[in-house]
PDB file of C-alpha atoms and ligand atoms in Angstrom:
ATOM      1  CA  UNK A   1      56.976-111.271 -64.188  1.00  0.00           C
ATOM      2  CA  UNK A   2      56.822-115.028 -63.740  1.00  0.00           C
ATOM      3  CA  UNK A   3      60.171-116.812 -63.963  1.00  0.00           C
ATOM      4  CA  UNK A   4      59.147-119.340 -66.640  1.00  0.00           C
ATOM      5  CA  UNK A   5      56.581-117.285 -68.583  1.00  0.00           C
ATOM      6  CA  UNK A   6      56.139-118.531 -72.189  1.00  0.00           C
ATOM      7  CA  UNK A   7      58.351-121.587 -71.566  1.00  0.00           C
ATOM      8  CA  UNK A   8      57.320-125.204 -72.098  1.00  0.00           C
ATOM      9  CA  UNK A   9      58.671-127.856 -69.754  1.00  0.00           C
ATOM     10  CA  UNK A  10      58.651-131.641 -69.804  1.00  0.00           C
ATOM     11  CA  UNK A  11      58.745-133.411 -66.445  1.00  0.00           C
ATOM     12  CA  UNK A  12      59.004-137.218 -66.363  1.00  0.00           C
ATOM     13  CA  UNK A  13      57.428-139.133 -63.491  1.00  0.00           C
ATOM     14  CA  UNK A  14      55.264-136.309 -62.193  1.00  0.00           C
ATOM     15  CA  UNK A  15      52.074-138.026 -61.025  1.00  0.00           C
ATOM     16  CA  UNK A  16      53.433-137.901 -57.496  1.00  0.00           C
ATOM     17  CA  UNK A  17      56.450-137.070 -55.349  1.00  0.00           C
ATOM     18  CA  UNK A  18      59.248-134.771 -56.479  1.00  0.00           C
ATOM     19  CA  UNK A  19      58.055-134.634 -60.107  1.00  0.00           C
ATOM     20  CA  UNK A  20      54.605-133.467 -59.056  1.00  0.00           C
ATOM     21  CA  UNK A  21      56.083-130.657 -56.924  1.00  0.00           C
ATOM     22  CA  UNK A  22      58.280-129.565 -59.844  1.00  0.00           C
ATOM     23  CA  UNK A  23      55.329-129.547 -62.262  1.00  0.00           C
ATOM     24  CA  UNK A  24      53.307-127.372 -59.867  1.00  0.00           C
ATOM     25  CA  UNK A  25      56.231-125.000 -59.150  1.00  0.00           C
ATOM     26  CA  UNK A  26      56.895-124.569 -62.870  1.00  0.00           C
ATOM     27  CA  UNK A  27      53.207-123.936 -63.658  1.00  0.00           C
ATOM     28  CA  UNK A  28      52.997-121.382 -60.827  1.00  0.00           C
ATOM     29  CA  UNK A  29      55.859-119.596 -62.582  1.00  0.00           C
ATOM     30  CA  UNK A  30      54.025-119.552 -65.910  1.00  0.00           C
ATOM     31  CA  UNK A  31      55.420-122.636 -67.693  1.00  0.00           C
ATOM     32  CA  UNK A  32      53.273-124.884 -69.839  1.00  0.00           C
ATOM     33  CA  UNK A  33      53.892-128.415 -68.602  1.00  0.00           C
ATOM     34  CA  UNK A  34      53.779-131.808 -70.334  1.00  0.00           C
ATOM     35  CA  UNK A  35      54.414-134.575 -67.846  1.00  0.00           C
ATOM     36  CA  UNK A  36      54.622-138.364 -67.786  1.00  0.00           C
ATOM     37  CA  UNK A  37      53.755-141.197 -65.478  1.00  0.00           C
ATOM     38  CA  UNK A  38      53.794-144.937 -66.141  1.00  0.00           C
ATOM     39  CA  UNK A  39      51.402-147.036 -64.070  1.00  0.00           C
ATOM     40  CA  UNK A  40      47.654-147.416 -64.545  1.00  0.00           C
ATOM     41  CA  UNK A  41      47.287-146.889 -60.804  1.00  0.00           C
ATOM     42  CA  UNK A  42      48.503-143.291 -61.201  1.00  0.00           C
ATOM     43  CA  UNK A  43      46.095-142.265 -63.974  1.00  0.00           C
ATOM     44  CA  UNK A  44      43.660-140.622 -61.564  1.00  0.00           C
ATOM     45  CA  UNK A  45      46.447-138.686 -59.845  1.00  0.00           C
ATOM     46  CA  UNK A  46      47.869-137.612 -63.203  1.00  0.00           C
ATOM     47  CA  UNK A  47      44.466-136.368 -64.385  1.00  0.00           C
ATOM     48  CA  UNK A  48      44.009-134.458 -61.121  1.00  0.00           C
ATOM     49  CA  UNK A  49      47.446-132.862 -61.516  1.00  0.00           C
ATOM     50  CA  UNK A  50      46.715-131.933 -65.136  1.00  0.00           C
ATOM     51  CA  UNK A  51      43.536-130.131 -63.961  1.00  0.00           C
ATOM     52  CA  UNK A  52      45.414-128.429 -61.118  1.00  0.00           C
ATOM     53  CA  UNK A  53      48.058-127.085 -63.516  1.00  0.00           C
ATOM     54  CA  UNK A  54      45.446-125.872 -66.003  1.00  0.00           C
ATOM     55  CA  UNK A  55      43.691-124.075 -63.122  1.00  0.00           C
ATOM     56  CA  UNK A  56      46.963-122.186 -62.591  1.00  0.00           C
ATOM     57  CA  UNK A  57      46.435-120.655 -66.042  1.00  0.00           C
ATOM     58  CA  UNK A  58      48.890-122.665 -68.129  1.00  0.00           C
ATOM     59  CA  UNK A  59      48.594-125.396 -70.734  1.00  0.00           C
ATOM     60  CA  UNK A  60      49.205-128.856 -69.261  1.00  0.00           C
ATOM     61  CA  UNK A  61      48.873-132.454 -70.327  1.00  0.00           C
ATOM     62  CA  UNK A  62      49.579-135.837 -68.745  1.00  0.00           C
ATOM     63  CA  UNK A  63      51.032-138.623 -70.877  1.00  0.00           C
ATOM     64  CA  UNK A  64      51.211-142.285 -69.838  1.00  0.00           C
ATOM     65  CA  UNK A  65      54.707-142.918 -71.212  1.00  0.00           C
ATOM     66  CA  UNK A  66      57.375-145.321 -70.026  1.00  0.00           C
ATOM     67  CA  UNK A  67      60.521-143.175 -69.850  1.00  0.00           C
ATOM     68  CA  UNK A  68      62.645-146.324 -70.116  1.00  0.00           C
ATOM     69  CA  UNK A  69      61.223-147.137 -73.562  1.00  0.00           C
ATOM     70  CA  UNK A  70      63.106-145.370 -76.349  1.00  0.00           C
ATOM     71  CA  UNK A  71      60.324-145.570 -78.968  1.00  0.00           C
ATOM     72  CA  UNK A  72      57.712-144.365 -76.478  1.00  0.00           C
ATOM     73  CA  UNK A  73      59.870-141.318 -75.626  1.00  0.00           C
ATOM     74  CA  UNK A  74      60.221-140.473 -79.307  1.00  0.00           C
ATOM     75  CA  UNK A  75      56.431-140.530 -79.729  1.00  0.00           C
ATOM     76  CA  UNK A  76      55.960-138.515 -76.537  1.00  0.00           C
ATOM     77  CA  UNK A  77      58.362-135.737 -77.541  1.00  0.00           C
ATOM     78  CA  UNK A  78      56.846-135.530 -81.034  1.00  0.00           C
ATOM     79  CA  UNK A  79      53.370-135.272 -79.492  1.00  0.00           C
ATOM     80  CA  UNK A  80      54.537-132.540 -77.114  1.00  0.00           C
ATOM     81  CA  UNK A  81      56.059-130.593 -79.996  1.00  0.00           C
ATOM     82  CA  UNK A  82      52.819-130.895 -81.976  1.00  0.00           C
ATOM     83  CA  UNK A  83      50.671-129.763 -79.074  1.00  0.00           C
ATOM     84  CA  UNK A  84      52.929-127.268 -77.311  1.00  0.00           C
ATOM     85  CA  UNK A  85      55.126-126.079 -80.208  1.00  0.00           C
ATOM     86  CA  UNK A  86      58.412-125.954 -78.257  1.00  0.00           C
ATOM     87  CA  UNK A  87      60.408-127.583 -75.447  1.00  0.00           C
ATOM     88  CA  UNK A  88      62.554-125.250 -73.347  1.00  0.00           C
ATOM     89  CA  UNK A  89      63.120-127.340 -70.232  1.00  0.00           C
ATOM     90  CA  UNK A  90      63.348-131.097 -69.726  1.00  0.00           C
ATOM     91  CA  UNK A  91      63.390-132.560 -66.233  1.00  0.00           C
ATOM     92  CA  UNK A  92      64.419-136.220 -66.257  1.00  0.00           C
ATOM     93  CA  UNK A  93      62.919-137.128 -62.907  1.00  0.00           C
ATOM     94  CA  UNK A  94      61.342-140.586 -63.337  1.00  0.00           C
ATOM     95  CA  UNK A  95      63.056-143.123 -61.140  1.00  0.00           C
ATOM     96  CA  UNK A  96      62.681-146.270 -59.066  1.00  0.00           C
ATOM     97  CA  UNK A  97      64.680-148.204 -56.512  1.00  0.00           C
ATOM     98  CA  UNK A  98      64.818-152.012 -56.166  1.00  0.00           C
ATOM     99  CA  UNK A  99      67.091-152.284 -53.159  1.00  0.00           C
ATOM    100  CA  UNK A 100      68.797-155.555 -52.424  1.00  0.00           C
ATOM    101  CA  UNK A 101      72.193-156.774 -51.304  1.00  0.00           C
ATOM    102  CA  UNK A 102      74.304-157.744 -54.309  1.00  0.00           C
ATOM    103  CA  UNK A 103      74.319-161.386 -53.179  1.00  0.00           C
ATOM    104  CA  UNK A 104      70.545-161.468 -53.610  1.00  0.00           C
ATOM    105  CA  UNK A 105      70.097-159.025 -56.502  1.00  0.00           C
ATOM    106  CA  UNK A 106      68.796-160.588 -59.703  1.00  0.00           C
ATOM    107  CA  UNK A 107      69.895-159.488 -63.190  1.00  0.00           C
ATOM    108  CA  UNK A 108      66.254-158.510 -63.834  1.00  0.00           C
ATOM    109  CA  UNK A 109      66.231-156.159 -60.820  1.00  0.00           C
ATOM    110  CA  UNK A 110      69.510-154.603 -61.993  1.00  0.00           C
ATOM    111  CA  UNK A 111      68.191-154.110 -65.550  1.00  0.00           C
ATOM    112  CA  UNK A 112      64.909-152.579 -64.409  1.00  0.00           C
ATOM    113  CA  UNK A 113      66.681-149.933 -62.312  1.00  0.00           C
ATOM    114  CA  UNK A 114      69.151-149.116 -65.100  1.00  0.00           C
ATOM    115  CA  UNK A 115      66.398-148.856 -67.690  1.00  0.00           C
ATOM    116  CA  UNK A 116      64.183-146.579 -65.614  1.00  0.00           C
ATOM    117  CA  UNK A 117      66.834-144.417 -63.972  1.00  0.00           C
ATOM    118  CA  UNK A 118      69.583-144.144 -66.579  1.00  0.00           C
ATOM    119  CA  UNK A 119      68.394-145.237 -70.021  1.00  0.00           C
ATOM    120  CA  UNK A 120      65.345-142.987 -69.563  1.00  0.00           C
ATOM    121  CA  UNK A 121      67.688-139.987 -69.277  1.00  0.00           C
ATOM    122  CA  UNK A 122      69.383-140.948 -72.553  1.00  0.00           C
ATOM    123  CA  UNK A 123      65.997-141.618 -74.214  1.00  0.00           C
ATOM    124  CA  UNK A 124      64.451-138.300 -73.341  1.00  0.00           C
ATOM    125  CA  UNK A 125      67.560-136.125 -73.686  1.00  0.00           C
ATOM    126  CA  UNK A 126      68.256-137.518 -77.154  1.00  0.00           C
ATOM    127  CA  UNK A 127      64.773-136.473 -78.248  1.00  0.00           C
ATOM    128  CA  UNK A 128      64.659-132.984 -76.721  1.00  0.00           C
ATOM    129  CA  UNK A 129      68.048-131.736 -77.904  1.00  0.00           C
ATOM    130  CA  UNK A 130      66.859-131.483 -81.517  1.00  0.00           C
ATOM    131  CA  UNK A 131      64.214-128.793 -80.857  1.00  0.00           C
ATOM    132  CA  UNK A 132      66.509-127.147 -78.300  1.00  0.00           C
ATOM    133  CA  UNK A 133      69.352-126.921 -80.852  1.00  0.00           C
ATOM    134  CA  UNK A 134      66.941-125.371 -83.334  1.00  0.00           C
ATOM    135  CA  UNK A 135      65.816-122.832 -80.718  1.00  0.00           C
ATOM    136  CA  UNK A 136      69.448-122.287 -79.618  1.00  0.00           C
ATOM    137  CA  UNK A 137      68.422-122.591 -75.985  1.00  0.00           C
ATOM    138  CA  UNK A 138      67.437-125.230 -73.460  1.00  0.00           C
ATOM    139  CA  UNK A 139      67.827-126.440 -69.908  1.00  0.00           C
ATOM    140  CA  UNK A 140      68.022-130.149 -69.106  1.00  0.00           C
ATOM    141  CA  UNK A 141      67.790-131.157 -65.454  1.00  0.00           C
ATOM    142  CA  UNK A 142      68.574-134.722 -64.438  1.00  0.00           C
ATOM    143  CA  UNK A 143      67.550-136.210 -61.105  1.00  0.00           C
ATOM    144  CA  UNK A 144      70.516-137.978 -59.563  1.00  0.00           C
ATOM    145  CA  UNK A 145      70.857-138.734 -55.848  1.00  0.00           C
ATOM    146  CA  UNK A 146      73.378-138.339 -53.044  1.00  0.00           C
ATOM    147  CA  UNK A 147      73.475-142.136 -53.136  1.00  0.00           C
ATOM    148  CA  UNK A 148      75.066-141.833 -56.594  1.00  0.00           C
ATOM    149  CA  UNK A 149      77.855-139.773 -55.004  1.00  0.00           C
ATOM    150  CA  UNK A 150      78.257-141.686 -51.732  1.00  0.00           C
ATOM    151  CA  UNK A 151      77.136-145.267 -52.484  1.00  0.00           C
ATOM    152  CA  UNK A 152      75.048-147.247 -49.985  1.00  0.00           C
ATOM    153  CA  UNK A 153      74.927-150.875 -48.913  1.00  0.00           C
ATOM    154  CA  UNK A 154      71.924-152.570 -50.506  1.00  0.00           C
ATOM    155  CA  UNK A 155      71.613-149.897 -53.188  1.00  0.00           C
ATOM    156  CA  UNK A 156      74.350-150.820 -55.683  1.00  0.00           C
ATOM    157  CA  UNK A 157      72.049-150.705 -58.726  1.00  0.00           C
ATOM    158  CA  UNK A 158      70.412-147.447 -57.641  1.00  0.00           C
ATOM    159  CA  UNK A 159      73.784-145.858 -56.802  1.00  0.00           C
ATOM    160  CA  UNK A 160      75.306-146.991 -60.108  1.00  0.00           C
ATOM    161  CA  UNK A 161      72.352-145.631 -62.091  1.00  0.00           C
ATOM    162  CA  UNK A 162      72.486-142.274 -60.304  1.00  0.00           C
ATOM    163  CA  UNK A 163      76.282-142.017 -60.676  1.00  0.00           C
ATOM    164  CA  UNK A 164      75.712-142.742 -64.368  1.00  0.00           C
ATOM    165  CA  UNK A 165      73.287-139.824 -64.514  1.00  0.00           C
ATOM    166  CA  UNK A 166      76.055-137.536 -63.233  1.00  0.00           C
ATOM    167  CA  UNK A 167      78.536-138.735 -65.890  1.00  0.00           C
ATOM    168  CA  UNK A 168      75.903-138.308 -68.578  1.00  0.00           C
ATOM    169  CA  UNK A 169      75.021-134.810 -67.331  1.00  0.00           C
ATOM    170  CA  UNK A 170      78.629-133.602 -67.406  1.00  0.00           C
ATOM    171  CA  UNK A 171      79.189-135.085 -70.882  1.00  0.00           C
ATOM    172  CA  UNK A 172      76.075-133.497 -72.378  1.00  0.00           C
ATOM    173  CA  UNK A 173      77.025-130.165 -70.798  1.00  0.00           C
ATOM    174  CA  UNK A 174      80.349-130.363 -72.675  1.00  0.00           C
ATOM    175  CA  UNK A 175      78.742-131.532 -75.925  1.00  0.00           C
ATOM    176  CA  UNK A 176      75.998-128.946 -76.070  1.00  0.00           C
ATOM    177  CA  UNK A 177      77.285-125.906 -74.182  1.00  0.00           C
ATOM    178  CA  UNK A 178      78.276-124.271 -77.454  1.00  0.00           C
ATOM    179  CA  UNK A 179      74.609-124.572 -78.547  1.00  0.00           C
ATOM    180  CA  UNK A 180      73.462-122.745 -75.398  1.00  0.00           C
ATOM    181  CA  UNK A 181      71.903-125.937 -74.042  1.00  0.00           C
ATOM    182  CA  UNK A 182      72.638-126.379 -70.358  1.00  0.00           C
ATOM    183  CA  UNK A 183      72.568-129.706 -68.538  1.00  0.00           C
ATOM    184  CA  UNK A 184      72.719-129.949 -64.757  1.00  0.00           C
ATOM    185  CA  UNK A 185      71.833-132.533 -62.144  1.00  0.00           C
ATOM    186  CA  UNK A 186      70.189-132.402 -58.743  1.00  0.00           C
ATOM    187  CA  UNK A 187      71.308-134.875 -56.086  1.00  0.00           C
ATOM    188  CA  UNK A 188      68.578-135.029 -53.439  1.00  0.00           C
ATOM    189  CA  UNK A 189      69.174-136.556 -50.031  1.00  0.00           C
ATOM    190  CA  UNK A 190      66.280-138.181 -48.177  1.00  0.00           C
ATOM    191  CA  UNK A 191      63.101-136.537 -49.425  1.00  0.00           C
ATOM    192  CA  UNK A 192      59.659-137.391 -48.029  1.00  0.00           C
ATOM    193  CA  UNK A 193      57.881-139.253 -50.852  1.00  0.00           C
ATOM    194  CA  UNK A 194      56.477-142.732 -51.511  1.00  0.00           C
ATOM    195  CA  UNK A 195      60.008-143.842 -52.412  1.00  0.00           C
ATOM    196  CA  UNK A 196      61.222-143.158 -48.872  1.00  0.00           C
ATOM    197  CA  UNK A 197      57.991-144.171 -47.119  1.00  0.00           C
ATOM    198  CA  UNK A 198      60.010-146.695 -45.080  1.00  0.00           C
ATOM    199  CA  UNK A 199      61.781-143.784 -43.341  1.00  0.00           C
ATOM    200  CA  UNK A 200      58.634-142.080 -42.081  1.00  0.00           C
ATOM    201  CA  UNK A 201      58.454-142.982 -38.422  1.00  0.00           C
ATOM    202  CA  UNK A 202      60.155-144.606 -35.540  1.00  0.00           C
ATOM    203  CA  UNK A 203      63.703-145.344 -34.552  1.00  0.00           C
ATOM    204  CA  UNK A 204      64.884-145.872 -38.132  1.00  0.00           C
ATOM    205  CA  UNK A 205      63.827-142.338 -39.039  1.00  0.00           C
ATOM    206  CA  UNK A 206      65.638-140.865 -36.015  1.00  0.00           C
ATOM    207  CA  UNK A 207      68.813-142.739 -36.945  1.00  0.00           C
ATOM    208  CA  UNK A 208      68.767-141.352 -40.472  1.00  0.00           C
ATOM    209  CA  UNK A 209      67.948-137.819 -39.268  1.00  0.00           C
ATOM    210  CA  UNK A 210      70.879-137.929 -36.850  1.00  0.00           C
ATOM    211  CA  UNK A 211      73.196-138.168 -39.877  1.00  0.00           C
ATOM    212  CA  UNK A 212      71.727-135.060 -41.523  1.00  0.00           C
ATOM    213  CA  UNK A 213      73.293-131.770 -40.328  1.00  0.00           C
ATOM    214  CA  UNK A 214      70.022-129.905 -40.882  1.00  0.00           C
ATOM    215  CA  UNK A 215      68.281-132.578 -38.771  1.00  0.00           C
ATOM    216  CA  UNK A 216      65.294-133.256 -41.012  1.00  0.00           C
ATOM    217  CA  UNK A 217      64.258-135.019 -44.192  1.00  0.00           C
ATOM    218  CA  UNK A 218      63.735-132.816 -47.223  1.00  0.00           C
ATOM    219  CA  UNK A 219      60.390-131.889 -48.747  1.00  0.00           C
ATOM    220  CA  UNK A 220      59.476-132.151 -52.413  1.00  0.00           C
ATOM    221  CA  UNK A 221      59.353-128.351 -52.473  1.00  0.00           C
ATOM    222  CA  UNK A 222      63.007-128.200 -51.379  1.00  0.00           C
ATOM    223  CA  UNK A 223      63.852-129.998 -54.641  1.00  0.00           C
ATOM    224  CA  UNK A 224      61.322-128.135 -56.791  1.00  0.00           C
ATOM    225  CA  UNK A 225      62.844-124.785 -55.747  1.00  0.00           C
ATOM    226  CA  UNK A 226      66.259-125.890 -57.015  1.00  0.00           C
ATOM    227  CA  UNK A 227      64.738-127.294 -60.230  1.00  0.00           C
ATOM    228  CA  UNK A 228      63.098-123.896 -60.796  1.00  0.00           C
ATOM    229  CA  UNK A 229      66.464-122.182 -60.335  1.00  0.00           C
ATOM    230  CA  UNK A 230      68.135-124.529 -62.859  1.00  0.00           C
ATOM    231  CA  UNK A 231      65.258-124.203 -65.344  1.00  0.00           C
ATOM    232  CA  UNK A 232      65.262-120.415 -65.525  1.00  0.00           C
ATOM    233  CA  UNK A 233      67.627-117.618 -66.402  1.00  0.00           C
ATOM    234  CA  UNK A 234      68.902-117.202 -62.798  1.00  0.00           C
ATOM    235  CA  UNK A 235      71.255-120.113 -63.564  1.00  0.00           C
ATOM    236  CA  UNK A 236      72.128-119.103 -67.124  1.00  0.00           C
ATOM    237  CA  UNK A 237      75.921-119.416 -66.512  1.00  0.00           C
ATOM    238  CA  UNK A 238      75.679-122.883 -64.944  1.00  0.00           C
ATOM    239  CA  UNK A 239      76.108-126.173 -66.752  1.00  0.00           C
ATOM    240  CA  UNK A 240      77.523-129.606 -65.947  1.00  0.00           C
ATOM    241  CA  UNK A 241      76.943-129.075 -62.230  1.00  0.00           C
ATOM    242  CA  UNK A 242      75.502-131.350 -59.587  1.00  0.00           C
ATOM    243  CA  UNK A 243      73.563-129.527 -56.898  1.00  0.00           C
ATOM    244  CA  UNK A 244      73.231-131.606 -53.740  1.00  0.00           C
ATOM    245  CA  UNK A 245      70.013-130.839 -51.907  1.00  0.00           C
ATOM    246  CA  UNK A 246      70.408-133.080 -48.916  1.00  0.00           C
ATOM    247  CA  UNK A 247      70.535-131.056 -45.701  1.00  0.00           C
ATOM    248  CA  UNK A 248      74.307-131.563 -45.620  1.00  0.00           C
ATOM    249  CA  UNK A 249      74.098-135.377 -45.617  1.00  0.00           C
ATOM    250  CA  UNK A 250      77.029-135.698 -48.034  1.00  0.00           C
ATOM    251  CA  UNK A 251      79.609-133.600 -46.169  1.00  0.00           C
TER     252      UNK A 251
HETATM  253  P1  NAP B 315      58.164-141.529 -56.322  1.00  0.00           P
HETATM  254  O1  NAP B 315      57.380-140.773 -55.319  1.00  0.00           O
HETATM  255  O2  NAP B 315      58.267-143.008 -56.220  1.00  0.00           O
HETATM  256  O3  NAP B 315      57.605-141.126 -57.787  1.00  0.00           O
HETATM  257  C1  NAP B 315      58.246-141.624 -58.907  1.00  0.00           C
HETATM  258  C2  NAP B 315      57.557-141.124 -60.146  1.00  0.00           C
HETATM  259  O4  NAP B 315      58.277-141.653 -61.263  1.00  0.00           O
HETATM  260  C3  NAP B 315      56.129-141.644 -60.271  1.00  0.00           C
HETATM  261  O5  NAP B 315      55.296-140.648 -60.807  1.00  0.00           O
HETATM  262  C4  NAP B 315      56.268-142.809 -61.246  1.00  0.00           C
HETATM  263  O6  NAP B 315      55.138-143.037 -62.068  1.00  0.00           O
HETATM  264  C5  NAP B 315      57.382-142.294 -62.124  1.00  0.00           C
HETATM  265  N1  NAP B 315      58.021-143.379 -62.870  1.00  0.00           N
HETATM  266  C6  NAP B 315      58.631-144.492 -62.401  1.00  0.00           C
HETATM  267  N2  NAP B 315      59.064-145.237 -63.410  1.00  0.00           N
HETATM  268  C7  NAP B 315      58.726-144.569 -64.549  1.00  0.00           C
HETATM  269  C8  NAP B 315      58.887-144.818 -65.924  1.00  0.00           C
HETATM  270  N3  NAP B 315      59.498-145.931 -66.352  1.00  0.00           N
HETATM  271  N4  NAP B 315      58.407-143.920 -66.817  1.00  0.00           N
HETATM  272  C9  NAP B 315      57.787-142.805 -66.398  1.00  0.00           C
HETATM  273  N5  NAP B 315      57.588-142.521 -65.108  1.00  0.00           N
HETATM  274  C10 NAP B 315      58.043-143.394 -64.200  1.00  0.00           C
HETATM  275  O7  NAP B 315      59.675-141.029 -56.377  1.00  0.00           O
HETATM  276  P2  NAP B 315      60.339-139.656 -55.882  1.00  0.00           P
HETATM  277  O8  NAP B 315      60.814-139.863 -54.517  1.00  0.00           O
HETATM  278  O9  NAP B 315      59.455-138.507 -56.197  1.00  0.00           O
HETATM  279  O10 NAP B 315      61.641-139.635 -56.833  1.00  0.00           O
HETATM  280  C11 NAP B 315      61.725-138.848 -58.003  1.00  0.00           C
HETATM  281  C12 NAP B 315      63.162-138.891 -58.492  1.00  0.00           C
HETATM  282  O11 NAP B 315      64.021-138.380 -57.465  1.00  0.00           O
HETATM  283  C13 NAP B 315      63.657-140.302 -58.782  1.00  0.00           C
HETATM  284  O12 NAP B 315      64.522-140.266 -59.895  1.00  0.00           O
HETATM  285  C14 NAP B 315      64.423-140.663 -57.537  1.00  0.00           C
HETATM  286  O13 NAP B 315      65.407-141.632 -57.788  1.00  0.00           O
HETATM  287  C15 NAP B 315      65.029-139.314 -57.181  1.00  0.00           C
HETATM  288  N6  NAP B 315      65.417-139.221 -55.780  1.00  0.00           N
HETATM  289  C16 NAP B 315      64.509-139.346 -54.798  1.00  0.00           C
HETATM  290  C17 NAP B 315      64.927-139.250 -53.473  1.00  0.00           C
HETATM  291  C18 NAP B 315      63.975-139.373 -52.307  1.00  0.00           C
HETATM  292  O14 NAP B 315      64.449-139.378 -51.172  1.00  0.00           O
HETATM  293  N7  NAP B 315      62.668-139.436 -52.522  1.00  0.00           N
HETATM  294  C19 NAP B 315      66.279-139.049 -53.183  1.00  0.00           C
HETATM  295  C20 NAP B 315      67.188-138.929 -54.228  1.00  0.00           C
HETATM  296  C21 NAP B 315      66.741-139.005 -55.532  1.00  0.00           C
HETATM  297  P3  NAP B 315      53.822-143.783 -61.490  1.00  0.00           P
HETATM  298  O15 NAP B 315      53.197-142.788 -60.558  1.00  0.00           O
HETATM  299  O16 NAP B 315      53.024-144.066 -62.698  1.00  0.00           O
HETATM  300  O17 NAP B 315      54.318-145.004 -60.777  1.00  0.00           O
END
């Protein structure tokens, strides 16, 4: 029996990187998947992923939706409900970084990171809890970061947004636990994606790896496996938790 059979999941920011791996993992386990991306440059990738998921035998659809835009999220969730009939799992994964030292950071850079990384989580969660409350079940998974727990020079906006995700996650867990809606966060360490492309090779990469007890960067599958655990019934007595998936970087 597949772990997410007859479930419908939303994954934001899934045209590439961690979101893509989660969408594939969920579909392999029988979930229907509605996913978002934002840029025109990712349309081809999103269409290819949609086809890949459908080939796995589930229903899947890509939506070009800005997760930072409240009205767009409302339309998206309504469309998903019309087409899929239910929403059991919501993975708030969409995120960006605009790293800069505070001295040089502009208010626009700060706002963009907050809107994409934190407001998006409010936008989407606010929409999905209605159908989840009706169904008396749901799992919300928010993508934080070890940087939100540890802080990092040059990443104050990113760290603040990801720490905000943790506070939001714990609050929603308390608000909605009695409705059997769970809300947990994942805090990845350095995961090999476009976002961390700058870490790929050379001395810089070795320096970062030296600080990771497991001695390697993570893969998108490392995160997708934990998302699958939080989405399904194996974690049914867990809410308000932050699972660090970082090779021990934060200890
Ligand atoms: P990525 O490879 O850069 O992919 C980001 C995805 O998010 C893309 O599909 C992008 O869409 C989408 N996205 C960005 N802004 C969006 C918006 N406003 N609305 C909808 N989608 C949007 O990033 P990643 O490394 O997979 O990261 C995924 C999540 O994990 C992020 O929240 C990130 O902060 C978090 N994280 C990553 C790492 C890491 O080491 N990689 C570590 C800790 C936490 P387009 O394709 O259309 O641009």
